[in-house]
């Protein structure tokens, strides 16, 4: 169970970041037939896997060793995309084993997107570390359950589909950018303050200004003295109207050599995730304007909608995965899954209240509040690395056992840090905050906590909030080694620990919100 949970966290949070595990496990078919390459020298296992996967709608190719597998990948005419959609790779094989095969596949750029699931007979951590270091996406230990294997395969294929869709959208965006650069119509882009940030070559040819002449200036440089103010008032009224966001009309402009020319100007807002990030102005004759404006508006609308839908889908599945993984780790502990819901809601109300005050209003914004709500369930994810004999021990831990238990903070923080590096997204708010919380939620305000002995403001604010929420819920919950405490007893203990265990500012907010804590505890209750 320990190895299984470790695997789920390390691989799914790093590689998937958006797959609903329950949905995957219940899915029996896939929409598009995908091709899986099975590499195993045991013909009986290959036959069993073929029967299982074919029944789920997959197409199958098999090889008995790594060398044969590489030949299949390079030359098989069966793959619709020119390569398999996933490789199920055994480790122990003659001729070329799974390690060498995985290295060979990962060493070829054209194969780098193929997911590889390694099959091993041992769950030794060194072996697992080696698998990931040579480029495997996942692993499964023999003997394995069919449902688990299918869930892993479907998860990685779903990720591959999302990546392919993302790349397709990026290609579309690049085509759009190139069409703007190469357009025969004079085009300029301004920022939200109205300063020109880019022009195309057609603009240079049309107005006579070079980029050096005009970048950083405002479009007023093109304004004719014969233009009426009413036109520009109506223009900005339309552009800044959220329901319109664009304007078109006939105005007079000036070229660099002060020639006055009539143009049909179309101005469109540039949107990203629902926010205006700039404006695009296009000067053209009436015929060209109608053709380009209609195409541009429809393209922008369609692309924006697709991006919004895809972003929402990824965000929803990402959140489901985070809470799912956290609950999987929680199931190894005597605590209940309701603990996670209580913790994230305790953190939410404390952060909101702190952010409403002067002291923290610059530190706690909507992003901080959203991040602590999302990432707080990962605080004890490192428990997947703690032996059951210690984690589930009903009595008091020995000194050595407690030292081992304390390591869950490092295991959890390091795992999330690895996820950040693998994703290449060091600024991801929920991962950064999840890492802070995992590392530091057992630090104490007076510096006597672990693992680093941080003190006061050296402890991240998110971890200071989590420290109180975690202790409150632990004291209020029944365990095999203690009865549940009352709210008043818990409150008295927390107040006494203000300035020692807990940040006094967080304690003050807790005292103000203690009725809300009771409501959350009662709402997300469980049989304890």
Short mmCIF file of C-alpha atoms in Angstrom, two decimals:
data_model
loop_
_atom_site.label_atom_id
_atom_site.label_comp_id
_atom_site.label_asym_id
_atom_site.label_seq_id
_atom_site.Cartn_x
_atom_site.Cartn_y
_atom_site.Cartn_z
CA UNK A 1 0.00 0.00 0.00
CA UNK A 2 2.87 2.37 0.85
CA UNK A 3 4.54 1.90 -2.53
CA UNK A 4 1.20 2.14 -4.34
CA UNK A 5 0.36 5.49 -2.74
CA UNK A 6 3.87 6.81 -3.29
CA UNK A 7 3.54 5.94 -6.95
CA UNK A 8 0.14 7.53 -7.34
CA UNK A 9 1.31 10.78 -5.83
CA UNK A 10 4.67 11.03 -7.57
CA UNK A 11 3.49 10.15 -11.04
CA UNK A 12 -0.06 11.42 -11.15
CA UNK A 13 0.57 14.81 -9.55
CA UNK A 14 3.68 15.30 -11.70
CA UNK A 15 2.50 13.97 -15.05
CA UNK A 16 -1.29 14.20 -15.06
CA UNK A 17 -2.33 17.32 -13.12
CA UNK A 18 -5.87 17.09 -14.35
CA UNK A 19 -7.24 13.57 -14.39
CA UNK A 20 -10.22 12.48 -12.28
CA UNK A 21 -9.13 9.10 -10.89
CA UNK A 22 -12.68 7.95 -10.14
CA UNK A 23 -13.71 8.75 -13.70
CA UNK A 24 -10.77 6.82 -15.10
CA UNK A 25 -11.41 3.74 -12.97
CA UNK A 26 -15.05 3.61 -14.02
CA UNK A 27 -14.34 4.14 -17.73
CA UNK A 28 -14.66 0.92 -19.71
CA UNK A 29 -14.09 2.13 -23.25
CA UNK A 30 -12.21 4.87 -25.03
CA UNK A 31 -13.50 7.10 -27.81
CA UNK A 32 -10.58 6.62 -30.19
CA UNK A 33 -8.78 3.30 -30.64
CA UNK A 34 -5.28 3.63 -29.25
CA UNK A 35 -2.36 1.31 -29.89
CA UNK A 36 -0.37 -0.24 -27.04
CA UNK A 37 2.98 -2.01 -27.43
CA UNK A 38 3.47 -4.83 -24.88
CA UNK A 39 7.11 -5.80 -24.32
CA UNK A 40 7.52 -9.00 -22.28
CA UNK A 41 9.32 -12.29 -22.84
CA UNK A 42 6.59 -14.27 -21.06
CA UNK A 43 4.16 -15.32 -23.78
CA UNK A 44 1.47 -16.24 -21.26
CA UNK A 45 1.52 -12.76 -19.70
CA UNK A 46 1.47 -11.21 -23.16
CA UNK A 47 -1.55 -13.28 -24.14
CA UNK A 48 -3.41 -12.33 -20.94
CA UNK A 49 -2.64 -8.66 -21.42
CA UNK A 50 -3.70 -8.76 -25.05
CA UNK A 51 -7.06 -10.29 -24.13
CA UNK A 52 -7.60 -7.74 -21.35
CA UNK A 53 -6.65 -4.67 -23.38
CA UNK A 54 -8.39 -5.73 -26.59
CA UNK A 55 -11.59 -6.17 -24.61
CA UNK A 56 -11.25 -2.51 -23.61
CA UNK A 57 -10.96 -1.35 -27.22
CA UNK A 58 -7.18 -1.07 -27.58
CA UNK A 59 -5.15 -2.28 -30.53
CA UNK A 60 -2.12 -4.33 -29.50
CA UNK A 61 1.37 -5.07 -30.78
CA UNK A 62 3.80 -7.21 -28.77
CA UNK A 63 7.54 -7.86 -28.60
CA UNK A 64 9.53 -10.39 -26.58
CA UNK A 65 12.53 -8.13 -25.79
CA UNK A 66 13.75 -4.57 -26.06
CA UNK A 67 15.53 -4.97 -29.38
CA UNK A 68 12.44 -6.39 -31.01
CA UNK A 69 10.36 -3.58 -29.45
CA UNK A 70 12.58 -0.89 -31.00
CA UNK A 71 12.19 -2.55 -34.38
CA UNK A 72 8.41 -2.62 -33.95
CA UNK A 73 8.33 1.09 -33.07
CA UNK A 74 10.53 2.04 -36.02
CA UNK A 75 9.01 -0.11 -38.73
CA UNK A 76 5.52 -1.33 -37.81
CA UNK A 77 2.90 -0.10 -40.34
CA UNK A 78 0.11 -0.71 -37.79
CA UNK A 79 0.53 2.53 -35.85
CA UNK A 80 -1.83 5.21 -37.14
CA UNK A 81 0.36 8.02 -35.80
CA UNK A 82 3.63 6.31 -36.76
CA UNK A 83 4.32 5.12 -33.21
CA UNK A 84 2.45 3.41 -30.36
CA UNK A 85 0.33 5.49 -28.01
CA UNK A 86 1.76 3.74 -24.92
CA UNK A 87 4.44 1.15 -24.11
CA UNK A 88 3.91 -1.44 -21.37
CA UNK A 89 7.50 -2.51 -20.68
CA UNK A 90 8.74 -5.41 -18.57
CA UNK A 91 12.15 -5.00 -16.89
CA UNK A 92 13.63 -8.51 -16.88
CA UNK A 93 14.04 -9.73 -20.49
CA UNK A 94 16.75 -11.36 -22.59
CA UNK A 95 18.72 -9.61 -25.38
CA UNK A 96 17.79 -6.11 -24.15
CA UNK A 97 16.16 -5.51 -20.76
CA UNK A 98 13.58 -2.90 -19.87
CA UNK A 99 16.10 -0.41 -18.47
CA UNK A 100 18.11 -0.26 -21.69
CA UNK A 101 14.95 -0.22 -23.81
CA UNK A 102 13.52 2.72 -21.87
CA UNK A 103 16.80 4.63 -22.25
CA UNK A 104 16.86 3.93 -25.99
CA UNK A 105 13.28 5.17 -26.47
CA UNK A 106 13.86 8.29 -24.39
CA UNK A 107 17.08 8.97 -26.28
CA UNK A 108 15.17 9.51 -29.52
CA UNK A 109 13.36 12.83 -29.84
CA UNK A 110 10.63 11.46 -32.09
CA UNK A 111 9.63 8.99 -29.34
CA UNK A 112 9.82 11.33 -26.33
CA UNK A 113 6.04 11.78 -26.10
CA UNK A 114 5.27 8.04 -25.84
CA UNK A 115 4.16 7.19 -22.27
CA UNK A 116 6.11 4.25 -20.78
CA UNK A 117 4.73 2.14 -17.92
CA UNK A 118 7.40 -0.17 -16.47
CA UNK A 119 6.43 -3.56 -15.04
CA UNK A 120 8.57 -4.77 -12.14
CA UNK A 121 8.49 -7.70 -9.75
CA UNK A 122 10.00 -5.68 -6.88
CA UNK A 123 8.96 -2.50 -5.10
CA UNK A 124 12.42 -1.49 -3.91
CA UNK A 125 12.74 2.29 -3.72
CA UNK A 126 16.11 2.27 -5.50
CA UNK A 127 14.57 0.40 -8.40
CA UNK A 128 11.65 2.82 -8.54
CA UNK A 129 14.00 5.82 -8.41
CA UNK A 130 16.03 4.34 -11.26
CA UNK A 131 12.88 3.83 -13.36
CA UNK A 132 11.92 7.46 -13.06
CA UNK A 133 15.49 8.66 -13.65
CA UNK A 134 15.69 6.91 -17.03
CA UNK A 135 12.43 8.45 -18.22
CA UNK A 136 9.61 6.05 -17.30
CA UNK A 137 6.27 7.79 -16.77
CA UNK A 138 4.89 5.22 -14.35
CA UNK A 139 5.40 1.71 -13.01
CA UNK A 140 3.30 -1.15 -11.68
CA UNK A 141 4.38 -4.01 -9.43
CA UNK A 142 3.60 -7.65 -10.18
CA UNK A 143 1.17 -9.12 -9.41
CA UNK A 144 -1.18 -6.27 -10.30
CA UNK A 145 -4.94 -5.84 -10.46
CA UNK A 146 -6.48 -5.51 -13.92
CA UNK A 147 -8.54 -2.51 -12.84
CA UNK A 148 -5.47 -0.68 -11.55
CA UNK A 149 -3.51 -1.39 -14.73
CA UNK A 150 -6.36 -0.14 -16.90
CA UNK A 151 -6.73 2.98 -14.76
CA UNK A 152 -3.05 3.82 -15.17
CA UNK A 153 -3.09 3.18 -18.92
CA UNK A 154 -6.22 5.28 -19.44
CA UNK A 155 -4.78 8.07 -17.30
CA UNK A 156 -1.57 8.33 -19.33
CA UNK A 157 -3.40 8.13 -22.64
CA UNK A 158 -5.75 10.90 -21.47
CA UNK A 159 -2.72 13.05 -20.61
CA UNK A 160 -1.27 12.35 -24.06
CA UNK A 161 -4.55 13.47 -25.64
CA UNK A 162 -4.55 16.70 -23.63
CA UNK A 163 -0.95 17.44 -24.63
CA UNK A 164 -1.77 16.78 -28.29
CA UNK A 165 -4.76 19.12 -28.06
CA UNK A 166 -2.65 21.81 -26.37
CA UNK A 167 0.01 21.56 -29.09
CA UNK A 168 -2.70 21.87 -31.74
CA UNK A 169 -4.05 25.05 -30.13
CA UNK A 170 -0.52 26.47 -29.86
CA UNK A 171 0.00 25.77 -33.57
CA UNK A 172 -3.20 27.62 -34.38
CA UNK A 173 -2.06 30.59 -32.29
CA UNK A 174 1.29 30.64 -34.09
CA UNK A 175 -0.47 30.65 -37.48
CA UNK A 176 -2.57 33.57 -36.31
CA UNK A 177 0.54 35.48 -35.17
CA UNK A 178 2.28 34.87 -38.48
CA UNK A 179 -0.80 36.00 -40.42
CA UNK A 180 -0.74 39.28 -38.46
CA UNK A 181 2.96 39.81 -39.18
CA UNK A 182 2.59 39.04 -42.86
CA UNK A 183 -0.74 40.79 -43.40
CA UNK A 184 -0.98 43.33 -46.22
CA UNK A 185 -3.09 45.55 -43.97
CA UNK A 186 -1.38 48.08 -41.70
CA UNK A 187 -1.68 46.74 -38.15
CA UNK A 188 -0.54 48.00 -34.76
CA UNK A 189 -0.87 46.60 -31.24
CA UNK A 190 -1.06 48.75 -28.09
CA UNK A 191 -0.98 47.87 -24.42
CA UNK A 192 -3.84 48.68 -22.05
CA UNK A 193 -2.34 52.13 -21.40
CA UNK A 194 -2.52 52.95 -25.10
CA UNK A 195 1.19 52.82 -25.90
CA UNK A 196 2.18 51.18 -29.20
CA UNK A 197 4.07 47.93 -28.56
CA UNK A 198 4.26 46.44 -32.07
CA UNK A 199 3.53 47.14 -35.73
CA UNK A 200 3.79 44.99 -38.85
CA UNK A 201 5.66 45.71 -42.07
CA UNK A 202 2.47 46.81 -43.84
CA UNK A 203 2.11 49.56 -41.22
CA UNK A 204 5.67 50.72 -41.93
CA UNK A 205 4.94 50.79 -45.66
CA UNK A 206 1.59 52.54 -45.21
CA UNK A 207 2.46 55.28 -42.70
CA UNK A 208 6.20 55.68 -43.35
CA UNK A 209 7.13 55.22 -39.69
CA UNK A 210 9.80 52.69 -38.73
CA UNK A 211 9.48 50.65 -35.55
CA UNK A 212 12.12 52.85 -33.90
CA UNK A 213 10.04 55.92 -34.73
CA UNK A 214 6.78 54.76 -33.23
CA UNK A 215 7.19 51.99 -30.62
CA UNK A 216 6.43 53.44 -27.17
CA UNK A 217 4.38 56.34 -28.52
CA UNK A 218 0.60 56.73 -28.45
CA UNK A 219 -1.59 56.50 -31.59
CA UNK A 220 -2.31 60.24 -31.28
CA UNK A 221 0.82 60.67 -33.41
CA UNK A 222 -1.34 59.53 -36.35
CA UNK A 223 -4.31 61.77 -35.57
CA UNK A 224 -5.33 64.35 -38.14
CA UNK A 225 -6.16 67.87 -36.90
CA UNK A 226 -9.41 67.60 -38.86
CA UNK A 227 -10.65 64.59 -36.84
CA UNK A 228 -13.57 65.36 -34.55
CA UNK A 229 -13.37 64.49 -30.84
CA UNK A 230 -16.79 62.89 -30.98
CA UNK A 231 -15.48 60.07 -33.15
CA UNK A 232 -12.82 59.14 -30.58
CA UNK A 233 -15.25 59.44 -27.67
CA UNK A 234 -17.60 56.99 -29.38
CA UNK A 235 -14.63 54.82 -30.30
CA UNK A 236 -13.48 54.34 -26.69
CA UNK A 237 -17.05 54.00 -25.44
CA UNK A 238 -17.46 51.02 -27.75
CA UNK A 239 -13.99 49.56 -27.14
CA UNK A 240 -14.29 49.70 -23.34
CA UNK A 241 -17.82 48.30 -23.40
CA UNK A 242 -17.45 44.67 -22.17
CA UNK A 243 -20.30 43.62 -24.44
CA UNK A 244 -18.59 45.05 -27.54
CA UNK A 245 -14.83 45.37 -27.06
CA UNK A 246 -14.28 46.70 -30.59
CA UNK A 247 -14.90 49.69 -32.81
CA UNK A 248 -14.85 50.37 -36.51
CA UNK A 249 -15.26 53.55 -38.48
CA UNK A 250 -13.82 55.97 -41.00
CA UNK A 251 -11.29 58.53 -39.75
CA UNK A 252 -8.48 60.69 -41.06
CA UNK A 253 -4.86 59.83 -40.26
CA UNK A 254 -1.52 61.46 -40.85
CA UNK A 255 1.54 59.73 -42.31
CA UNK A 256 5.06 60.50 -41.15
CA UNK A 257 5.44 63.13 -43.86
CA UNK A 258 2.15 64.72 -42.68
CA UNK A 259 0.02 63.55 -45.58
CA UNK A 260 -3.64 63.32 -44.56
CA UNK A 261 -5.26 60.04 -45.59
CA UNK A 262 -8.76 58.60 -45.04
CA UNK A 263 -8.80 55.10 -43.60
CA UNK A 264 -11.26 52.60 -42.30
CA UNK A 265 -9.97 51.74 -38.82
CA UNK A 266 -10.92 48.59 -36.94
CA UNK A 267 -9.87 48.35 -33.28
CA UNK A 268 -10.28 45.09 -31.37
CA UNK A 269 -9.45 44.18 -27.78
CA UNK A 270 -7.00 41.34 -27.23
CA UNK A 271 -8.30 39.01 -24.53
CA UNK A 272 -6.64 36.38 -22.40
CA UNK A 273 -8.61 34.36 -19.87
CA UNK A 274 -11.40 36.93 -19.98
CA UNK A 275 -9.12 39.94 -19.31
CA UNK A 276 -8.12 42.72 -21.72
CA UNK A 277 -4.35 42.71 -22.26
CA UNK A 278 -4.12 45.08 -25.22
CA UNK A 279 -5.69 46.39 -28.41
CA UNK A 280 -5.19 45.70 -32.12
CA UNK A 281 -5.79 48.44 -34.70
CA UNK A 282 -6.06 47.66 -38.42
CA UNK A 283 -6.12 50.28 -41.17
CA UNK A 284 -7.57 49.13 -44.49
CA UNK A 285 -10.02 49.98 -47.23
CA UNK A 286 -13.66 49.03 -46.82
CA UNK A 287 -13.50 45.79 -48.79
CA UNK A 288 -10.41 44.44 -47.06
CA UNK A 289 -11.73 45.52 -43.65
CA UNK A 290 -14.98 43.60 -44.00
CA UNK A 291 -13.20 40.40 -44.97
CA UNK A 292 -10.49 40.56 -42.31
CA UNK A 293 -12.64 41.91 -39.49
CA UNK A 294 -15.26 39.20 -39.88
CA UNK A 295 -12.57 36.51 -39.98
CA UNK A 296 -10.65 37.98 -37.07
CA UNK A 297 -13.68 38.42 -34.83
CA UNK A 298 -14.93 34.90 -35.41
CA UNK A 299 -11.46 33.45 -34.93
CA UNK A 300 -10.95 35.38 -31.69
CA UNK A 301 -14.34 34.34 -30.39
CA UNK A 302 -13.81 30.68 -31.21
CA UNK A 303 -10.23 30.55 -29.92
CA UNK A 304 -11.08 32.39 -26.72
CA UNK A 305 -14.01 30.07 -26.06
CA UNK A 306 -11.91 27.00 -26.69
CA UNK A 307 -9.18 28.25 -24.36
CA UNK A 308 -11.72 29.12 -21.65
CA UNK A 309 -13.36 25.71 -21.90
CA UNK A 310 -10.03 23.87 -21.89
CA UNK A 311 -8.71 25.95 -18.98
CA UNK A 312 -11.86 25.25 -16.96
CA UNK A 313 -11.69 21.53 -17.72
CA UNK A 314 -8.05 21.30 -16.69
CA UNK A 315 -8.70 23.33 -13.52
CA UNK A 316 -11.65 21.13 -12.49
CA UNK A 317 -9.83 17.86 -13.10
CA UNK A 318 -6.70 19.24 -11.43
CA UNK A 319 -8.64 20.10 -8.28
CA UNK A 320 -10.29 16.67 -8.28
CA UNK A 321 -6.91 14.99 -8.59
CA UNK A 322 -5.39 16.99 -5.73
CA UNK A 323 -8.16 16.11 -3.28
CA UNK A 324 -8.21 12.52 -4.55
CA UNK A 325 -4.50 12.05 -3.99
CA UNK A 326 -4.64 13.69 -0.58
CA UNK A 327 -7.47 11.38 0.46
CA UNK A 328 -5.56 8.34 -0.75
CA UNK A 329 -2.73 9.28 1.58
CA UNK A 330 -5.25 10.01 4.33
CA UNK A 331 -6.73 6.51 4.09
CA UNK A 332 -3.48 5.08 5.49
CA UNK A 333 -3.99 7.16 8.59
CA UNK A 334 -6.71 6.52 11.21
CA UNK A 335 -8.08 9.97 10.39
CA UNK A 336 -11.12 10.22 8.13
CA UNK A 337 -11.47 11.77 4.68
CA UNK A 338 -13.73 14.47 6.18
CA UNK A 339 -10.59 15.80 7.88
CA UNK A 340 -9.40 17.17 4.51
CA UNK A 341 -12.61 19.08 3.88
CA UNK A 342 -12.53 20.57 7.36
CA UNK A 343 -8.86 21.54 7.07
CA UNK A 344 -9.27 23.33 3.74
CA UNK A 345 -12.32 25.24 5.04
CA UNK A 346 -10.59 26.22 8.29
CA UNK A 347 -7.67 27.57 6.24
CA UNK A 348 -10.06 29.35 3.87
CA UNK A 349 -11.93 31.35 6.52
CA UNK A 350 -8.76 32.23 8.45
CA UNK A 351 -7.02 33.47 5.29
CA UNK A 352 -10.07 35.52 4.27
CA UNK A 353 -10.28 37.16 7.69
CA UNK A 354 -6.54 37.86 7.87
CA UNK A 355 -6.63 39.38 4.38
CA UNK A 356 -9.38 41.80 5.39
CA UNK A 357 -7.07 43.50 7.90
CA UNK A 358 -4.41 46.12 7.20
CA UNK A 359 -1.42 43.98 8.24
CA UNK A 360 -1.92 41.23 5.68
CA UNK A 361 -3.96 42.84 2.91
CA UNK A 362 -0.87 43.16 0.70
CA UNK A 363 0.05 39.49 1.22
CA UNK A 364 -3.34 37.81 1.08
CA UNK A 365 -5.20 38.28 -2.19
CA UNK A 366 -7.68 36.14 -4.09
CA UNK A 367 -4.86 34.02 -5.50
CA UNK A 368 -3.47 33.33 -2.01
CA UNK A 369 -6.93 32.36 -0.74
CA UNK A 370 -7.62 30.10 -3.74
CA UNK A 371 -4.20 28.50 -3.40
CA UNK A 372 -4.44 27.69 0.30
CA UNK A 373 -7.88 26.18 -0.25
CA UNK A 374 -6.56 23.99 -3.08
CA UNK A 375 -3.19 23.02 -1.62
CA UNK A 376 -3.97 22.57 2.10
CA UNK A 377 -5.20 18.95 1.61
CA UNK A 378 -1.64 18.04 0.55
CA UNK A 379 -0.18 18.92 3.97
CA UNK A 380 0.30 15.29 5.05
CA UNK A 381 0.93 13.74 1.62
CA UNK A 382 4.40 12.80 2.84
CA UNK A 383 2.84 10.16 5.08
CA UNK A 384 2.90 7.83 2.10
CA UNK A 385 6.60 7.42 2.88
CA UNK A 386 6.10 6.46 6.56
CA UNK A 387 5.99 2.73 7.45
CA UNK A 388 2.61 1.38 8.57
CA UNK A 389 4.17 0.14 11.81
CA UNK A 390 4.76 3.75 12.82
CA UNK A 391 1.93 5.56 11.06
CA UNK A 392 -0.77 3.22 12.39
CA UNK A 393 0.74 2.58 15.83
CA UNK A 394 -2.03 3.04 18.42
CA UNK A 395 0.28 3.91 21.30
CA UNK A 396 2.90 6.57 21.93
CA UNK A 397 5.81 6.60 19.50
CA UNK A 398 9.34 6.02 20.67
CA UNK A 399 11.96 8.71 20.14
CA UNK A 400 13.31 6.95 17.04
CA UNK A 401 9.81 6.33 15.70
CA UNK A 402 8.91 9.96 16.17
CA UNK A 403 12.02 11.03 14.25
CA UNK A 404 10.88 8.79 11.41
CA UNK A 405 7.37 10.24 11.57
CA UNK A 406 8.72 13.78 11.39
CA UNK A 407 10.28 12.92 8.04
CA UNK A 408 6.82 13.07 6.41
CA UNK A 409 7.25 16.85 6.16
CA UNK A 410 10.43 16.48 4.08
CA UNK A 411 8.98 13.65 1.98
CA UNK A 412 5.88 15.68 1.18
CA UNK A 413 7.72 18.92 0.46
CA UNK A 414 10.36 17.22 -1.68
CA UNK A 415 7.69 15.39 -3.69
CA UNK A 416 5.85 18.61 -4.51
CA UNK A 417 9.16 20.34 -5.29
CA UNK A 418 9.87 17.54 -7.75
CA UNK A 419 6.48 18.15 -9.31
CA UNK A 420 7.34 21.83 -9.79
CA UNK A 421 10.61 20.99 -11.51
CA UNK A 422 9.06 18.35 -13.76
CA UNK A 423 6.31 20.75 -14.80
CA UNK A 424 8.79 23.55 -15.45
CA UNK A 425 6.40 25.87 -13.63
CA UNK A 426 8.12 27.26 -10.57
CA UNK A 427 5.52 30.04 -10.22
CA UNK A 428 2.53 27.72 -9.95
CA UNK A 429 0.73 29.15 -6.92
CA UNK A 430 -0.95 26.04 -5.57
CA UNK A 431 2.19 23.87 -5.94
CA UNK A 432 4.43 26.50 -4.33
CA UNK A 433 2.05 26.92 -1.43
CA UNK A 434 1.48 23.17 -1.16
CA UNK A 435 5.25 22.75 -0.84
CA UNK A 436 5.44 25.43 1.88
CA UNK A 437 2.65 23.81 3.85
CA UNK A 438 4.03 20.27 3.49
CA UNK A 439 7.46 21.36 4.71
CA UNK A 440 6.48 23.75 7.48
CA UNK A 441 3.05 22.90 8.95
CA UNK A 442 4.75 21.40 12.04
CA UNK A 443 6.98 24.41 12.66
CA UNK A 444 6.20 26.36 15.85
CA UNK A 445 6.09 30.12 16.22
CA UNK A 446 8.77 30.09 18.93
CA UNK A 447 11.17 28.00 16.81
CA UNK A 448 10.77 24.66 18.60
CA UNK A 449 8.98 22.88 15.75
CA UNK A 450 10.29 20.69 12.95
CA UNK A 451 11.84 19.93 10.49
CA UNK A 452 13.83 23.21 10.28
CA UNK A 453 13.12 24.99 13.54
CA UNK A 454 11.91 28.12 11.73
CA UNK A 455 10.68 30.95 13.93
CA UNK A 456 7.96 33.59 13.64
CA UNK A 457 7.86 35.22 10.16
CA UNK A 458 10.48 32.78 8.85
CA UNK A 459 7.60 30.28 8.80
CA UNK A 460 5.50 30.84 5.64
CA UNK A 461 2.14 32.44 6.41
CA UNK A 462 0.31 29.55 4.74
CA UNK A 463 2.03 27.08 7.11
CA UNK A 464 1.23 29.22 10.16
CA UNK A 465 -2.45 29.11 9.20
CA UNK A 466 -2.28 25.36 8.56
CA UNK A 467 -0.56 24.73 11.93
CA UNK A 468 -3.58 26.01 13.83
CA UNK A 469 -6.15 24.37 11.55
CA UNK A 470 -4.40 20.99 11.77
CA UNK A 471 -4.04 21.04 15.55
CA UNK A 472 -7.62 22.20 16.04
CA UNK A 473 -9.00 19.36 13.94
CA UNK A 474 -6.69 16.79 15.52
CA UNK A 475 -7.77 17.74 19.05
CA UNK A 476 -11.46 17.81 18.11
CA UNK A 477 -11.27 14.35 16.51
CA UNK A 478 -11.40 10.96 18.17
CA UNK A 479 -8.37 8.71 17.71
CA UNK A 480 -7.48 5.20 18.87
CA UNK A 481 -5.21 6.73 21.49
CA UNK A 482 -7.55 9.54 22.70
CA UNK A 483 -11.13 10.81 22.87
CA UNK A 484 -12.30 13.86 20.95
CA UNK A 485 -11.89 17.17 22.82
CA UNK A 486 -14.65 19.74 23.16
CA UNK A 487 -14.43 23.00 21.27
CA UNK A 488 -13.91 24.96 24.48
CA UNK A 489 -11.06 22.74 25.70
CA UNK A 490 -9.43 22.94 22.28
CA UNK A 491 -9.90 26.70 22.19
CA UNK A 492 -8.30 27.11 25.65
CA UNK A 493 -5.28 25.05 24.57
CA UNK A 494 -4.80 27.05 21.37
CA UNK A 495 -5.02 30.36 23.27
CA UNK A 496 -2.42 29.14 25.77
CA UNK A 497 -0.11 28.20 22.88
CA UNK A 498 -0.39 31.65 21.26
CA UNK A 499 3.13 32.94 20.68
CA UNK A 500 4.61 29.52 21.40
CA UNK A 501 3.11 27.02 18.98
CA UNK A 502 0.89 29.41 17.05
CA UNK A 503 1.17 32.83 15.42
CA UNK A 504 -0.73 35.27 17.72
CA UNK A 505 -2.33 36.94 14.68
CA UNK A 506 -3.73 33.60 13.55
CA UNK A 507 -4.94 32.82 17.09
CA UNK A 508 -6.74 36.19 17.26
CA UNK A 509 -8.55 35.42 14.01
CA UNK A 510 -9.43 31.94 15.33
CA UNK A 511 -10.97 33.47 18.47
CA UNK A 512 -13.02 35.78 16.27
CA UNK A 513 -14.17 32.91 14.06
CA UNK A 514 -14.53 30.13 16.63
CA UNK A 515 -18.27 29.79 15.89
CA UNK A 516 -17.43 29.27 12.23
CA UNK A 517 -14.94 26.56 13.22
CA UNK A 518 -17.73 24.78 15.10
CA UNK A 519 -20.04 25.00 12.07
CA UNK A 520 -17.38 23.55 9.77
CA UNK A 521 -16.64 20.74 12.24
CA UNK A 522 -20.34 19.91 12.48
CA UNK A 523 -20.94 20.16 8.72
CA UNK A 524 -18.04 17.93 7.67
CA UNK A 525 -18.46 15.41 10.44
CA UNK A 526 -17.74 11.69 10.19
CA UNK A 527 -18.16 8.60 12.33
CA UNK A 528 -15.10 8.76 14.61
#
